[in-house]
PDB file of C-alpha atoms in Angstrom:
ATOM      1  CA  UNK A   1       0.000   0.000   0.000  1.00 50.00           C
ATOM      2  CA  UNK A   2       3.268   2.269   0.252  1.00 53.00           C
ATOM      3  CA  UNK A   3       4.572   2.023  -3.785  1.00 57.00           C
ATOM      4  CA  UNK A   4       2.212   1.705  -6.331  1.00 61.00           C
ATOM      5  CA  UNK A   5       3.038   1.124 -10.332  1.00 56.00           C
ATOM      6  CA  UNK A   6       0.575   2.085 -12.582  1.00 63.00           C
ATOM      7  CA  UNK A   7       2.262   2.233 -15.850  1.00 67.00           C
ATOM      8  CA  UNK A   8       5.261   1.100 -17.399  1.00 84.00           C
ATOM      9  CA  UNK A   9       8.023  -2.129 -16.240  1.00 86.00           C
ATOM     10  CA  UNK A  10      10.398  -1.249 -18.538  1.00 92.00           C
ATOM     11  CA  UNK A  11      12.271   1.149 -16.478  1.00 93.00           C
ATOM     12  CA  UNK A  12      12.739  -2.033 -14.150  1.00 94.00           C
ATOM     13  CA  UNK A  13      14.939  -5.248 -13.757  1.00 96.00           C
ATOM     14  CA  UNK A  14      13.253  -7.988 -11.903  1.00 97.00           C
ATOM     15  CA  UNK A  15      14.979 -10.639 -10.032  1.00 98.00           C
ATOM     16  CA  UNK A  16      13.596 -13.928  -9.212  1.00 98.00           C
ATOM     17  CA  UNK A  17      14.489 -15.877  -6.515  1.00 98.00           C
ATOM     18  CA  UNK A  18      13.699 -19.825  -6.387  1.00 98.00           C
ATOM     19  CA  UNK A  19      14.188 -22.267  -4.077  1.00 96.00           C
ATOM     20  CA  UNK A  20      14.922 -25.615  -5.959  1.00 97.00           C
ATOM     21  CA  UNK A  21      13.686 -29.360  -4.954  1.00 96.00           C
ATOM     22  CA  UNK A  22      13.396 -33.131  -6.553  1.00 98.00           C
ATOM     23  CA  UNK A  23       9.878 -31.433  -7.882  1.00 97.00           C
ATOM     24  CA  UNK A  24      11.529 -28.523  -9.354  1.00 97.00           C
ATOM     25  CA  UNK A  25      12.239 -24.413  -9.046  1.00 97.00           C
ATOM     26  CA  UNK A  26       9.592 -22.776  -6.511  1.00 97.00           C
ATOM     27  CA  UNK A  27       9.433 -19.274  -6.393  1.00 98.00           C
ATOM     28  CA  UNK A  28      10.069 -17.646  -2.939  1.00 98.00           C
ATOM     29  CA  UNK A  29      10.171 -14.019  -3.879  1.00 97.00           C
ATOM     30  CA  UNK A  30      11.431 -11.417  -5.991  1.00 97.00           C
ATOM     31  CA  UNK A  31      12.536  -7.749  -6.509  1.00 97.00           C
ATOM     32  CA  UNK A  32      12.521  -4.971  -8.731  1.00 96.00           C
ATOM     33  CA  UNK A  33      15.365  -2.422  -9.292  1.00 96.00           C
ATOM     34  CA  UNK A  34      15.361   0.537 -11.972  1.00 95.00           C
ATOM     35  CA  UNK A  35      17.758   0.597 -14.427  1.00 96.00           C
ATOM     36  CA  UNK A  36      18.463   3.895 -14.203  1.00 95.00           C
ATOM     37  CA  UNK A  37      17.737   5.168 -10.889  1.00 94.00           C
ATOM     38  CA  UNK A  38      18.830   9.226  -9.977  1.00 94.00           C
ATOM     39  CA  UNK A  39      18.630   8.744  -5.919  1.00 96.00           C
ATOM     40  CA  UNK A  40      20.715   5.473  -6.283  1.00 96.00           C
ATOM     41  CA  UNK A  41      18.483   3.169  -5.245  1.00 97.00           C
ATOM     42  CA  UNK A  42      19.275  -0.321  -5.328  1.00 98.00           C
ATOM     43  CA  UNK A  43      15.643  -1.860  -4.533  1.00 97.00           C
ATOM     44  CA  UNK A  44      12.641  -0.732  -5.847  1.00 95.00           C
ATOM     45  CA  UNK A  45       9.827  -3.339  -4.422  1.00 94.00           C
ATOM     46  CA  UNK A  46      10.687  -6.498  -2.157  1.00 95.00           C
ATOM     47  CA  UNK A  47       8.405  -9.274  -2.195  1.00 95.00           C
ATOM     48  CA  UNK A  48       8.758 -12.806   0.308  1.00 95.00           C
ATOM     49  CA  UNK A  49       5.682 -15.013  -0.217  1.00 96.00           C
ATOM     50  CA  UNK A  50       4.058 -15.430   3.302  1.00 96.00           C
ATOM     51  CA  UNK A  51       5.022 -19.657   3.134  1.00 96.00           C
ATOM     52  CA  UNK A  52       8.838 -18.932   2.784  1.00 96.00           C
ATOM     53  CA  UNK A  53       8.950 -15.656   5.263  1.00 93.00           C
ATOM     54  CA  UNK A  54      11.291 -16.255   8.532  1.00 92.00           C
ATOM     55  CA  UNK A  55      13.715 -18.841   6.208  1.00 95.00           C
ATOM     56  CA  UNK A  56      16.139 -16.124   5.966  1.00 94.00           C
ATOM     57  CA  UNK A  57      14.912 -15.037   2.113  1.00 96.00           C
ATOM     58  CA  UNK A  58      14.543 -11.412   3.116  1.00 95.00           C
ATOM     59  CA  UNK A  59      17.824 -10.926   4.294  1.00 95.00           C
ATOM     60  CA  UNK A  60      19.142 -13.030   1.016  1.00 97.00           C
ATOM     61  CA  UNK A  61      17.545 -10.453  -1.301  1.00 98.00           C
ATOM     62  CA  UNK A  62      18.432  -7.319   0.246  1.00 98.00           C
ATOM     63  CA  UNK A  63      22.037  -8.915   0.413  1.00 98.00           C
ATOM     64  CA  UNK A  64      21.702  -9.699  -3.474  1.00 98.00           C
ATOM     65  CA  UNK A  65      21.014  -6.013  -3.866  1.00 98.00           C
ATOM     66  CA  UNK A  66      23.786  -4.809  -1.978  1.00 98.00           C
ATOM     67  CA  UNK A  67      26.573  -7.263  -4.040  1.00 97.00           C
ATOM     68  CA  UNK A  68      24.695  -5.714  -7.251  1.00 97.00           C
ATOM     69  CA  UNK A  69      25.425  -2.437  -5.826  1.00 96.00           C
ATOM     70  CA  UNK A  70      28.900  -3.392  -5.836  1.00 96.00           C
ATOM     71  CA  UNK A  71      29.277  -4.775  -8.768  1.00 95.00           C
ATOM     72  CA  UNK A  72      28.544  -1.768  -9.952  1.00 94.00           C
ATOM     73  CA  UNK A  73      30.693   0.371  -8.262  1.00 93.00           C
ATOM     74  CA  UNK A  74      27.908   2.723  -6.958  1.00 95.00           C
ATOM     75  CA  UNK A  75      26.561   1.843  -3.220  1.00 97.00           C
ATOM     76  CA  UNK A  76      22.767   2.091  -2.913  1.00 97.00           C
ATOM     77  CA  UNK A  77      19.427   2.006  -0.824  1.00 98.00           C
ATOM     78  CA  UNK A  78      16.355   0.983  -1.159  1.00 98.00           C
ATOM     79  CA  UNK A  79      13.730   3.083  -2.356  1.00 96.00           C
ATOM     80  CA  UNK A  80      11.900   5.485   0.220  1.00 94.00           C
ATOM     81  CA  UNK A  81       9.645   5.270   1.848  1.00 94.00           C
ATOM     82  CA  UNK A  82      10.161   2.174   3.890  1.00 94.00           C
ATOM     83  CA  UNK A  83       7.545   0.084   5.315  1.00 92.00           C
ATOM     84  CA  UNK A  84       7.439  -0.515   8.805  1.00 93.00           C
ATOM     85  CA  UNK A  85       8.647  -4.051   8.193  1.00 91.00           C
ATOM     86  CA  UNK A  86      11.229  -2.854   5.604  1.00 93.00           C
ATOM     87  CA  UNK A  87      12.325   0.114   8.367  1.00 95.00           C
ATOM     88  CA  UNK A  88      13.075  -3.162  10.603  1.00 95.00           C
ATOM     89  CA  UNK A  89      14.380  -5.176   8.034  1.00 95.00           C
ATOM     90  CA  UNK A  90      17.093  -2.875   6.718  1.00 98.00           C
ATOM     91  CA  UNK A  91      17.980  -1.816  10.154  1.00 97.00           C
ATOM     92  CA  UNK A  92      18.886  -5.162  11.345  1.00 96.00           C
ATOM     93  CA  UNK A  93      20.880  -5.865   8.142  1.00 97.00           C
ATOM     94  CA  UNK A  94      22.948  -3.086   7.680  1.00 98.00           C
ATOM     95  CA  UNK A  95      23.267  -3.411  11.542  1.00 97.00           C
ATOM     96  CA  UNK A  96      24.937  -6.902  10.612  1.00 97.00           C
ATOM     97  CA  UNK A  97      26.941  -5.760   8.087  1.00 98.00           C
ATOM     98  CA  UNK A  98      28.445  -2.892  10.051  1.00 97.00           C
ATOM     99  CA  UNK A  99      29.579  -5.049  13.233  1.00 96.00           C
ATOM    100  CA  UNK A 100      30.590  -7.960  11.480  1.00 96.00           C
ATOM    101  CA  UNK A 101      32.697  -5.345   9.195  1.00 95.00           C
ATOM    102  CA  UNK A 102      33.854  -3.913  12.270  1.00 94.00           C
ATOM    103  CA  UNK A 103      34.607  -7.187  14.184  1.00 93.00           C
ATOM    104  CA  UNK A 104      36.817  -7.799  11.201  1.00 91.00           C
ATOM    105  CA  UNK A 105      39.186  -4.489  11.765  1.00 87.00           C
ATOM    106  CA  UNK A 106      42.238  -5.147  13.682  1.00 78.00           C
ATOM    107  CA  UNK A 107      41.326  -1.348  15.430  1.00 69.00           C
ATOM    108  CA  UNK A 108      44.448   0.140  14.792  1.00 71.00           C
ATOM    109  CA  UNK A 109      43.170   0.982  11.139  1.00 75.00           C
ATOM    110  CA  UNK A 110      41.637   4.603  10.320  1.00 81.00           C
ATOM    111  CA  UNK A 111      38.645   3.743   8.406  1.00 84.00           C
ATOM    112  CA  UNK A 112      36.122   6.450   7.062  1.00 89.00           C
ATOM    113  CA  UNK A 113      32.497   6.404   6.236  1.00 92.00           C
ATOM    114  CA  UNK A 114      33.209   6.676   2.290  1.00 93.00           C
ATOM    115  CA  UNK A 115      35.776   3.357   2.340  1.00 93.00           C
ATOM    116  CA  UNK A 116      32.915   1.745   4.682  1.00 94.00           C
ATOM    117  CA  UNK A 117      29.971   2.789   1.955  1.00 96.00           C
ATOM    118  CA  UNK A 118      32.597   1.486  -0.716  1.00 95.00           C
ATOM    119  CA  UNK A 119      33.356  -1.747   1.167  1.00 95.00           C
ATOM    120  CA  UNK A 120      29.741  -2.857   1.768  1.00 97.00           C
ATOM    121  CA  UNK A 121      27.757  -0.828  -0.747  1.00 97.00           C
ATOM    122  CA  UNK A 122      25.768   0.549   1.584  1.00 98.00           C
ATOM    123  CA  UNK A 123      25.032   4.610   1.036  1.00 97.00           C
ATOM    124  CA  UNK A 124      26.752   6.449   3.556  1.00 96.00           C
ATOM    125  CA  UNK A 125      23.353   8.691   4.960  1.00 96.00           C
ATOM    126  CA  UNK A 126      22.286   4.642   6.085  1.00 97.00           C
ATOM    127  CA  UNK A 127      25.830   4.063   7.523  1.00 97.00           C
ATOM    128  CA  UNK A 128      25.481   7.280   9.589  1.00 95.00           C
ATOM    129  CA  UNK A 129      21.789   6.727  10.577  1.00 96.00           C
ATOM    130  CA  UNK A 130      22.330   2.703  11.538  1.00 97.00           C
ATOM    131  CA  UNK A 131      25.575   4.056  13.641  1.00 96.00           C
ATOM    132  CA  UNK A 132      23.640   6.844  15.371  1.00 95.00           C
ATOM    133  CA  UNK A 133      21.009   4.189  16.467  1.00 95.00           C
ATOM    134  CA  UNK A 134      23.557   1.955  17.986  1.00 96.00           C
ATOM    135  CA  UNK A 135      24.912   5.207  20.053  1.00 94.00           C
ATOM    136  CA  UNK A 136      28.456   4.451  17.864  1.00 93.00           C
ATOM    137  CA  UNK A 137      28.926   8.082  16.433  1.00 91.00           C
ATOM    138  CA  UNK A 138      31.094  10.569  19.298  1.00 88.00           C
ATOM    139  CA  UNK A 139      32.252  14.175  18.715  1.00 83.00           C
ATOM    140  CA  UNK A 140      36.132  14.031  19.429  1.00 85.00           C
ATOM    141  CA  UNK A 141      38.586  16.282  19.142  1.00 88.00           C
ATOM    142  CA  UNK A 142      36.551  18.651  16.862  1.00 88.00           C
ATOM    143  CA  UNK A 143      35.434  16.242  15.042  1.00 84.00           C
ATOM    144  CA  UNK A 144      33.046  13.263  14.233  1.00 83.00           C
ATOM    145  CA  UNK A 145      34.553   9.619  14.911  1.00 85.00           C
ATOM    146  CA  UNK A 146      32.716   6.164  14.943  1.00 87.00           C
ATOM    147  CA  UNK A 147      33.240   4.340  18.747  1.00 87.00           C
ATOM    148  CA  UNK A 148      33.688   0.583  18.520  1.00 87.00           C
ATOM    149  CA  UNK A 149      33.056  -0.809  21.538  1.00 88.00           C
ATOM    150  CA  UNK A 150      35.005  -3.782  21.780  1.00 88.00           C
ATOM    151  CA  UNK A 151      33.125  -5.776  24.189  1.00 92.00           C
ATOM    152  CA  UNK A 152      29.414  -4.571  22.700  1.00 92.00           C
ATOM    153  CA  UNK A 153      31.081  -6.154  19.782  1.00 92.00           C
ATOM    154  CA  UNK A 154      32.114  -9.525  20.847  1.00 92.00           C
ATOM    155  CA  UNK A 155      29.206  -9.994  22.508  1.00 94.00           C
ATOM    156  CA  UNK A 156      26.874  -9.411  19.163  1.00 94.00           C
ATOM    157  CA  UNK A 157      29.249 -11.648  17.425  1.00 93.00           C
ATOM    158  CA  UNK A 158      28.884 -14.408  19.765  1.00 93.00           C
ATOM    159  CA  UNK A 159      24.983 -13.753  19.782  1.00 92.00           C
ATOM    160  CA  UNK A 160      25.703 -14.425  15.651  1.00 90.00           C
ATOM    161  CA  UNK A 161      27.551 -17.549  16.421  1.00 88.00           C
ATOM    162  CA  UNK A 162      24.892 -18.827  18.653  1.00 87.00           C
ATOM    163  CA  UNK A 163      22.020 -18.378  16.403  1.00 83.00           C
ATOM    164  CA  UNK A 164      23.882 -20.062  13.237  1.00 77.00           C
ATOM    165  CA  UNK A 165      23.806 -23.360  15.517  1.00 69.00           C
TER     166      UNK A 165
END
């Protein structure tokens, strides 16, 4: 009820995702992307069917859109405005993204925003807003510096481990 399309599909790729058994390919979901998109948006429309939501297809497709987006040498977002589900959604992935990319840095480094948006394909306004709602962006020494907390870290990577078991 957020994004309607009236008119023309053209302007749009659409990517099918299947998930394949001894009876064959089953669509799961799908989405949409513009060809040619001025705000740099990666997703256009995201669609799980209700039977294969909470498998983990969600997160697969938004990733898929993100690798595209690097492919391409141009980091994205989805299109605005988010549903409340997508809000949540995108949240908890780039959320993901960002601490595992962290947990990954030896912490000597000096990493900025840009190389981070570059790195993941994630636009940097999403970086910033994602790292001001985990309380991760300080004002030091005149200026504006990400805070890693090293043990908030280890224990959301842990959390990661456990739920992969």
């Amino acid at each position: 009820d957020h994004k309607t399309l009236y008119y023309d599909v053209d302007p749009f790729y659409f990517y099918v995702i299947t998930e394949v058994d001894e009876e064959g390919a089953h669509i799961v979901g799908y989405f949409s992307k513009e060809k040619v998109s001025a705000e740099e948006y990666n997703l256009a429309c995201i669609l799980t069917f209700p039977q294969y939501q909470k498998c983990g297809y969600g997160k697969f497709i938004i990733s898929l859109s993100y690798e595209l987006s690097k492919r391409e040498g141009k980091p994205g977002s989805p299109e605005k405005p988010l549903s409340d589900l997508g809000k949540i959604s995108y949240r908890s992935y780039w959320t993901h993204v960002l601490l595992t990319l962290f947990a990954e840095q030896k912490g000597d480094e000096n990493i900025q925003i840009k190389d981070i948006s570059l790195m993941t394909g994630i636009k940097t306004e999403d970086i910033i807003s994602t790292l001001q709602s985990l309380n991760m962006i300080r004002f030091w020494k005149g200026q504006h510096v990400v805070f890693v907390m090293q043990d908030f870290l280890k224990k959301y990577m842990s959390e990661q481990k456990r739920k992969k078991k």
